Coordinates of N, CA, C and O in Angstrom, one line a residue:
M434 N -2.5 15.4 52.7 CA -1.5 15.1 51.9 C -1.3 16.3 50.9 O -2.1 16.0 50.1
I435 N -0.2 16.6 50.6 CA 0.3 17.3 49.5 C 0.5 16.7 48.2 O 1.7 16.2 48.3
K436 N 0.0 17.3 47.0 CA 0.7 16.4 45.8 C 1.6 17.2 45.3 O 1.7 18.5 45.4
P437 N 2.3 16.8 44.9 CA 3.7 17.2 44.1 C 3.3 17.9 42.9 O 4.3 19.0 42.1
T438 N 2.3 17.5 42.2 CA 2.1 17.9 40.9 C 0.7 18.5 40.9 O 0.1 18.2 41.5
P439 N 0.3 19.9 40.1 CA -0.9 20.5 40.3 C -1.8 19.7 39.7 O -1.8 18.6 38.7
N440 N -3.5 19.8 40.1 CA -4.6 18.9 39.5 C -5.4 20.0 38.6 O -6.0 20.7 39.1
P441 N -5.4 19.5 37.4 CA -4.8 19.1 36.4 C -3.5 19.3 36.0 O -3.1 20.2 36.5
P442 N -2.7 18.6 35.8 CA -1.2 19.0 35.6 C -1.3 19.6 34.3 O -2.1 19.6 33.4
E443 N -0.4 20.7 34.6 CA -0.1 21.9 33.4 C 0.4 21.3 32.3 O 1.1 20.3 32.1
L444 N -0.1 21.7 31.3 CA 0.4 21.3 29.8 C 1.8 22.0 29.4 O 2.1 23.0 29.7
D445 N 2.5 21.0 28.7 CA 3.8 21.4 28.5 C 4.1 21.8 27.3 O 3.5 21.6 26.1
D446 N 4.7 22.9 27.0 CA 4.7 23.8 25.6 C 5.6 23.5 25.1 O 6.7 24.4 24.7
T447 N 6.1 22.1 24.8 CA 7.4 22.0 24.3 C 7.0 22.0 22.7 O 5.8 21.6 22.6
T448 N 8.3 22.3 22.1 CA 7.9 22.2 20.6 C 9.0 21.6 20.1 O 10.4 21.6 20.9
P449 N 9.1 21.0 18.9 CA 10.4 20.4 18.2 C 11.3 21.6 17.8 O 12.5 21.4 17.5
Y450 N 11.0 22.8 18.2 CA 12.0 24.3 17.8 C 12.6 24.8 19.0 O 12.0 25.6 19.4
E451 N 13.6 24.0 19.4 CA 13.8 24.2 20.7 C 14.8 25.2 20.6 O 15.1 25.9 21.7
F452 N 15.4 25.5 19.3 CA 16.4 26.9 19.5 C 15.9 27.4 17.8 O 15.4 27.2 17.0
P453 N 16.5 28.7 17.9 CA 16.1 29.6 16.6 C 16.1 29.0 15.2 O 15.1 29.0 14.3
G454 N 17.4 28.1 15.2 CA 17.5 27.7 13.5 C 16.7 26.4 13.6 O 16.9 26.0 11.9
S455 N 16.4 25.8 14.8 CA 15.8 24.4 14.3 C 14.6 24.4 13.5 O 14.2 23.6 12.6
K456 N 13.7 25.7 13.2 CA 12.5 25.8 12.4 C 12.6 25.7 10.9 O 12.4 25.0 10.0
R457 N 14.0 26.7 10.7 CA 14.7 26.7 9.5 C 14.9 25.6 8.9 O 15.1 25.0 7.8
F458 N 15.9 24.7 9.8 CA 16.3 23.6 9.6 C 15.2 22.3 9.2 O 15.2 21.7 8.5
H459 N 14.0 22.7 10.0 CA 13.0 21.5 9.5 C 12.5 21.8 8.1 O 11.9 21.0 7.7
E460 N 12.3 23.2 8.1 CA 11.7 23.7 6.8 C 12.6 23.2 5.6 O 11.9 22.5 4.7
A461 N 13.8 23.2 5.7 CA 14.7 22.9 4.9 C 14.8 21.4 4.4 O 14.5 20.8 3.2
A462 N 14.5 20.6 5.5 CA 14.0 19.3 5.6 C 13.1 19.2 4.8 O 13.2 18.0 4.2
E463 N 12.2 19.4 5.3 CA 10.5 19.2 4.4 C 10.7 19.6 3.0 O 10.5 18.9 2.0
R464 N 11.5 20.6 2.7 CA 11.7 21.0 1.1 C 12.5 19.7 0.5 O 12.1 19.2 -0.8
A465 N 13.2 19.2 1.1 CA 14.4 18.3 0.9 C 13.4 17.0 0.2 O 13.8 16.2 -0.9
L466 N 12.7 16.6 1.5 CA 11.8 15.7 1.4 C 10.9 15.5 0.2 O 11.1 14.6 -0.5
D467 N 10.2 17.0 0.2 CA 9.3 16.9 -1.0 C 10.2 16.8 -2.4 O 9.3 16.5 -3.3
H468 N 11.5 17.3 -2.4 CA 11.9 17.2 -3.8 C 12.4 16.0 -4.6 O 11.9 15.4 -5.5
Y469 N 12.5 15.0 -3.1 CA 12.9 13.6 -3.9 C 11.7 13.0 -3.5 O 11.2 11.7 -4.6
L470 N 10.6 12.9 -3.0 CA 9.5 12.2 -2.6 C 8.0 12.5 -3.2 O 7.3 11.8 -3.3
K471 N 8.3 14.0 -3.6 CA 6.9 14.3 -4.2 C 7.2 15.0 -5.6 O 7.8 15.8 -5.6
P472 N 7.0 14.2 -6.8 CA 6.9 14.9 -8.3 C 6.3 16.0 -8.3 O 5.1 15.9 -7.7
N473 N 7.0 16.6 -9.1 CA 6.1 18.0 -9.5 C 5.5 17.7 -10.6 O 5.4 16.8 -11.2
A474 N 4.4 18.7 -10.9 CA 3.7 18.3 -12.1 C 4.2 18.5 -13.5 O 3.7 17.8 -14.5
L475 N 5.4 19.1 -13.7 CA 6.3 19.1 -14.8 C 6.7 17.7 -15.2 O 6.7 17.3 -15.9
T476 N 7.4 17.2 -13.9 CA 7.8 15.6 -14.1 C 6.8 14.8 -14.4 O 6.9 13.8 -15.4
L477 N 5.4 14.7 -13.8 CA 4.3 13.8 -14.2 C 3.6 14.1 -15.6 O 3.7 12.9 -15.9
R478 N 4.2 15.3 -16.0 CA 3.3 15.2 -17.4 C 4.6 14.7 -18.4 O 3.7 14.2 -19.3
F479 N 5.4 15.0 -18.3 CA 6.4 14.3 -19.4 C 6.9 12.6 -18.8 O 7.7 12.1 -19.5
H480 N 6.2 12.2 -17.8 CA 6.2 11.0 -17.2 C 5.6 9.8 -18.4 O 5.0 9.9 -18.4
K481 N 6.8 9.2 -18.8 CA 5.7 8.0 -20.1 C 5.9 6.5 -19.4 O 7.5 6.0 -19.1
P482 N 4.8 6.0 -19.0 CA 5.2 4.9 -18.1 C 5.8 3.7 -19.1 O 5.8 3.9 -20.3
S483 N 6.7 2.7 -18.6 CA 7.3 1.8 -19.1 C 6.5 0.8 -20.0 O 5.4 0.3 -19.4
T484 N 6.8 0.3 -21.1 CA 6.0 -0.3 -21.5 C 6.5 -1.8 -22.2 O 6.4 -2.8 -22.7
M485 N 7.7 -1.8 -20.9 CA 8.1 -3.5 -21.0 C 7.3 -4.5 -20.8 O 7.8 -5.7 -21.4
F486 N 6.8 -4.4 -19.8 CA 5.7 -5.5 -19.3 C 4.2 -5.2 -19.7 O 3.8 -3.8 -19.0
Q487 N 3.6 -5.4 -21.0 CA 2.6 -4.8 -21.4 C 1.8 -6.1 -21.5 O 2.1 -7.3 -22.3
I488 N 0.5 -6.1 -21.6 CA -0.3 -7.4 -21.7 C -1.3 -6.6 -23.1 O -1.6 -5.7 -23.5
A489 N -1.2 -7.8 -24.1 CA -1.7 -7.8 -25.1 C -3.3 -7.5 -25.1 O -3.8 -7.6 -24.4
P490 N -3.5 -6.2 -25.9 CA -4.7 -5.4 -26.1 C -5.8 -6.5 -26.4 O -7.0 -6.3 -26.1
D491 N -5.5 -7.4 -27.0 CA -6.3 -8.6 -27.6 C -6.9 -9.7 -26.7 O -7.7 -10.5 -27.3
Q492 N -6.6 -9.6 -25.4 CA -6.7 -10.5 -24.6 C -8.2 -10.6 -24.3 O -8.5 -9.4 -23.6
D493 N -8.6 -11.7 -24.0 CA -10.0 -11.7 -23.7 C -10.0 -11.6 -22.0 O -9.4 -11.8 -21.2
N494 N -11.1 -10.9 -21.6 CA -11.5 -10.7 -20.2 C -11.2 -11.9 -19.1 O -10.5 -12.2 -18.1
E495 N -11.7 -13.3 -19.7 CA -11.9 -14.2 -19.3 C -10.2 -14.8 -18.7 O -10.0 -15.4 -17.7
S496 N -9.4 -14.7 -20.1 CA -7.8 -15.2 -19.8 C -7.2 -14.3 -18.7 O -6.7 -14.7 -18.0
L497 N -7.7 -13.0 -18.5 CA -7.0 -11.8 -17.7 C -7.5 -12.4 -16.5 O -6.7 -12.1 -15.7
L498 N -9.0 -12.7 -15.9 CA -9.1 -12.8 -14.7 C -8.6 -14.3 -14.3 O -8.3 -14.1 -13.4
A499 N -8.5 -15.2 -15.4 CA -7.8 -16.4 -14.7 C -6.6 -16.6 -14.7 O -6.1 -16.7 -13.6
H500 N -5.8 -15.3 -14.9 CA -4.4 -15.2 -15.0 C -4.3 -14.4 -13.6 O -3.6 -14.7 -12.6
A501 N -5.3 -13.5 -13.4 CA -5.2 -12.7 -12.0 C -5.3 -13.5 -10.8 O -4.5 -13.2 -9.9
C502 N -6.3 -14.5 -11.0 CA -6.6 -15.3 -10.1 C -5.4 -16.4 -9.6 O -5.2 -16.5 -8.4
E503 N -4.9 -16.9 -10.7 CA -3.6 -17.4 -10.3 C -2.3 -17.0 -9.5 O -1.8 -17.4 -8.8
S504 N -2.4 -15.6 -10.1 CA -1.4 -14.9 -9.1 C -1.7 -14.5 -8.1 O -0.5 -14.7 -7.1
L505 N -2.9 -14.4 -7.6 CA -3.6 -13.9 -6.4 C -2.8 -15.3 -5.6 O -2.7 -15.2 -4.5
A506 N -3.3 -16.2 -6.2 CA -3.3 -17.7 -5.4 C -2.1 -17.9 -5.1 O -1.6 -18.3 -3.6
S507 N -0.9 -17.6 -6.1 CA 0.5 -17.6 -5.6 C 1.2 -16.9 -4.6 O 1.6 -17.2 -3.6
A508 N 0.4 -15.6 -4.6 CA 0.9 -14.6 -3.8 C 0.3 -15.0 -2.5 O 1.1 -14.7 -1.4
S509 N -0.7 -15.6 -2.1 CA -1.5 -15.7 -0.8 C -0.4 -17.2 -0.2 O -0.2 -17.1 0.8
I510 N -0.1 -18.2 -1.3 CA 0.8 -19.1 -0.6 C 2.3 -18.5 -0.3 O 2.6 -19.1 0.5
M511 N 2.4 -17.8 -1.0 CA 4.1 -17.2 -0.7 C 4.0 -16.3 0.7 O 4.8 -16.5 1.4
T512 N 3.0 -15.6 0.8 CA 2.8 -14.9 2.1 C 2.9 -16.1 3.3 O 3.1 -15.7 4.4
S513 N 2.0 -17.0 3.0 CA 1.9 -17.8 3.8 C 3.1 -18.3 4.3 O 3.3 -18.8 5.5
D514 N 3.7 -18.9 3.6 CA 5.2 -19.6 3.5 C 6.2 -18.5 4.4 O 6.7 -19.1 5.3
I515 N 6.1 -17.5 4.0 CA 7.0 -16.3 4.6 C 6.6 -16.1 6.1 O 7.5 -15.9 6.9
A516 N 5.3 -16.1 6.5 CA 4.9 -15.7 7.7 C 5.5 -16.8 8.7 O 5.7 -16.9 9.7
A517 N 5.3 -18.1 8.2 CA 6.0 -19.4 9.1 C 7.4 -19.1 9.7 O 7.7 -19.5 10.7
Y518 N 8.1 -18.2 9.0 CA 9.3 -17.8 9.1 C 9.7 -16.7 10.1 O 10.7 -16.6 10.3
V519 N 8.5 -16.1 10.5 CA 9.0 -14.4 11.1 C 8.4 -14.4 12.3 O 7.3 -15.2 12.5
D520 N 8.9 -13.6 12.9 CA 8.6 -13.3 14.5 C 7.2 -12.6 14.4 O 6.7 -11.8 13.6
N521 N 6.0 -12.7 15.6 CA 5.0 -11.9 16.0 C 4.4 -10.7 15.4 O 3.9 -10.3 14.5
P522 N 5.3 -9.5 15.3 CA 4.8 -8.3 14.7 C 4.7 -8.3 13.4 O 3.5 -8.0 12.7
Q523 N 5.7 -9.1 12.5 CA 6.0 -9.2 11.2 C 4.8 -10.3 10.5 O 4.1 -9.9 9.7
R524 N 4.6 -11.4 11.5 CA 3.8 -12.4 11.1 C 2.4 -11.7 11.1 O 1.6 -12.2 9.9
H525 N 1.9 -11.1 11.9 CA 0.4 -10.4 11.8 C 0.3 -9.7 10.7 O -0.5 -9.6 9.9
T526 N 1.1 -9.0 10.3 CA 1.2 -8.1 9.0 C 0.9 -9.1 7.6 O 0.3 -8.4 6.8
I527 N 1.9 -9.9 7.8 CA 2.0 -10.8 6.3 C 0.8 -11.3 6.4 O 0.4 -11.5 5.3
L528 N 0.1 -12.0 7.7 CA -1.1 -12.7 7.4 C -2.1 -11.6 6.9 O -3.1 -12.2 6.3
A529 N -2.2 -10.6 7.6 CA -3.1 -9.4 7.0 C -3.1 -9.4 5.6 O -4.1 -9.3 5.0
I530 N -1.5 -9.2 5.1 CA -1.6 -9.0 3.9 C -2.4 -10.4 3.3 O -2.8 -10.1 1.9
Q531 N -1.7 -11.3 3.5 CA -2.5 -12.5 2.9 C -4.3 -12.5 2.9 O -4.7 -13.3 2.2
Q532 N -4.6 -12.2 4.1 CA -6.0 -12.1 4.1 C -6.6 -11.3 3.1 O -7.6 -11.5 2.1
I533 N -6.1 -9.8 2.5 CA -6.4 -9.1 1.5 C -6.2 -9.7 0.2 O -6.9 -9.6 -0.6
I534 N -5.0 -10.4 0.3 CA -5.0 -11.3 -1.1 C -6.0 -12.1 -1.3 O -6.9 -12.6 -2.6
M535 N -6.3 -13.0 -0.2 CA -7.6 -14.0 -0.7 C -9.0 -13.1 -1.1 O -9.5 -14.1 -1.6
L536 N -9.1 -12.2 0.0 CA -10.4 -12.0 -0.8 C -10.5 -11.3 -1.9 O -11.6 -11.5 -2.7
A537 N -9.1 -10.6 -2.6 CA -9.1 -10.4 -4.0 C -9.1 -11.2 -4.6 O -10.0 -11.5 -5.7
E538 N -8.4 -12.5 -4.2 CA -8.8 -13.9 -5.0 C -10.2 -14.4 -5.4 O -10.9 -15.0 -6.3
L539 N -11.1 -14.3 -4.1 CA -12.4 -14.7 -4.2 C -13.1 -13.5 -4.8 O -13.9 -14.1 -5.7
A540 N -12.9 -12.3 -5.1 CA -13.5 -11.7 -5.6 C -13.4 -11.9 -7.2 O -14.3 -11.9 -8.4
V541 N -12.4 -12.1 -7.8 CA -11.9 -12.5 -9.1 C -12.6 -13.9 -9.5 O -13.2 -13.9 -10.6
N542 N -12.5 -14.9 -8.3 CA -13.0 -15.9 -8.6 C -14.6 -15.7 -9.2 O -15.2 -16.6 -9.7
R543 N -15.2 -14.9 -8.2 CA -16.7 -14.6 -8.3 C -16.9 -14.2 -9.9 O -18.1 -14.7 -10.4
V544 N -16.0 -13.5 -10.3 CA -16.6 -12.6 -11.5 C -16.2 -13.7 -12.5 O -17.0 -13.8 -13.5
L545 N -15.4 -14.7 -12.2 CA -15.0 -15.7 -13.2 C -16.3 -16.6 -13.5 O -16.6 -17.0 -14.5
D546 N -16.6 -16.9 -12.3 CA -18.1 -17.7 -12.0 C -19.2 -16.9 -12.7 O -20.0 -17.5 -13.7
N547 N -19.4 -15.6 -12.5 CA -20.3 -15.0 -13.3 C -20.1 -15.1 -14.9 O -21.0 -14.8 -15.6
V548 N -18.8 -14.9 -15.3 CA -18.7 -14.7 -16.8 C -19.2 -16.4 -17.4 O -19.5 -16.5 -18.4
E549 N -19.0 -17.4 -16.5 CA -19.0 -18.6 -17.2 C -20.4 -18.8 -17.2 O -21.1 -19.2 -17.9
M550 N -20.9 -18.3 -16.1 CA -22.7 -18.4 -16.0 C -23.5 -17.7 -17.1 O -24.3 -18.3 -17.9
A551 N -22.8 -16.3 -17.5 CA -23.3 -15.7 -18.4 C -23.1 -16.5 -19.9 O -24.0 -16.3 -20.7
R552 N -21.8 -17.1 -19.8 CA -21.8 -17.8 -21.4 C -22.3 -18.8 -21.4 O -23.1 -19.1 -22.6
S553 N -22.8 -19.7 -20.5 CA -23.8 -20.9 -20.4 C -24.9 -20.3 -20.7 O -25.9 -21.2 -21.3
A554 N -25.4 -19.6 -20.1 CA -26.7 -18.7 -20.0 C -27.1 -18.4 -21.5 O -28.3 -18.5 -22.2
S555 N -26.2 -17.8 -22.3 CA -26.3 -17.6 -23.8 C -26.3 -18.1 -24.9 O -26.6 -18.3 -25.7
H556 N -25.7 -19.5 -24.3 CA -25.7 -20.8 -25.5 C -27.0 -21.5 -25.5 O -27.1 -22.3 -25.9
N557 N -27.6 -21.4 -24.1 CA -28.8 -22.0 -24.1 C -29.9 -21.3 -24.9 O -30.3 -20.6 -25.5

């Protein structure tokens, strides 16, 4: 029996540059994307972060951790609620995000427990 294709099949030498101007077009597109998506060093040097939402420097660690824990718990509930309303591919992604949030919440809770244990040990 004669096979219509060689064994192993020949590799196809296709390239995204099927005509002479396409490589230049691709390079121009890359430059345009870099211009808009990759900030240059000069831009980064003069970038001043917004101070609109700032945490007061005198906040104690326990309060910050408690707030972070509450925020993570809220985010976990919100992702769970959203996951109930979307179809499978997006649901799996949202539930994976929820799992990451829950793991972060567990870590923050552990730190809060450690802070509480250290404080009770120092009072004894």
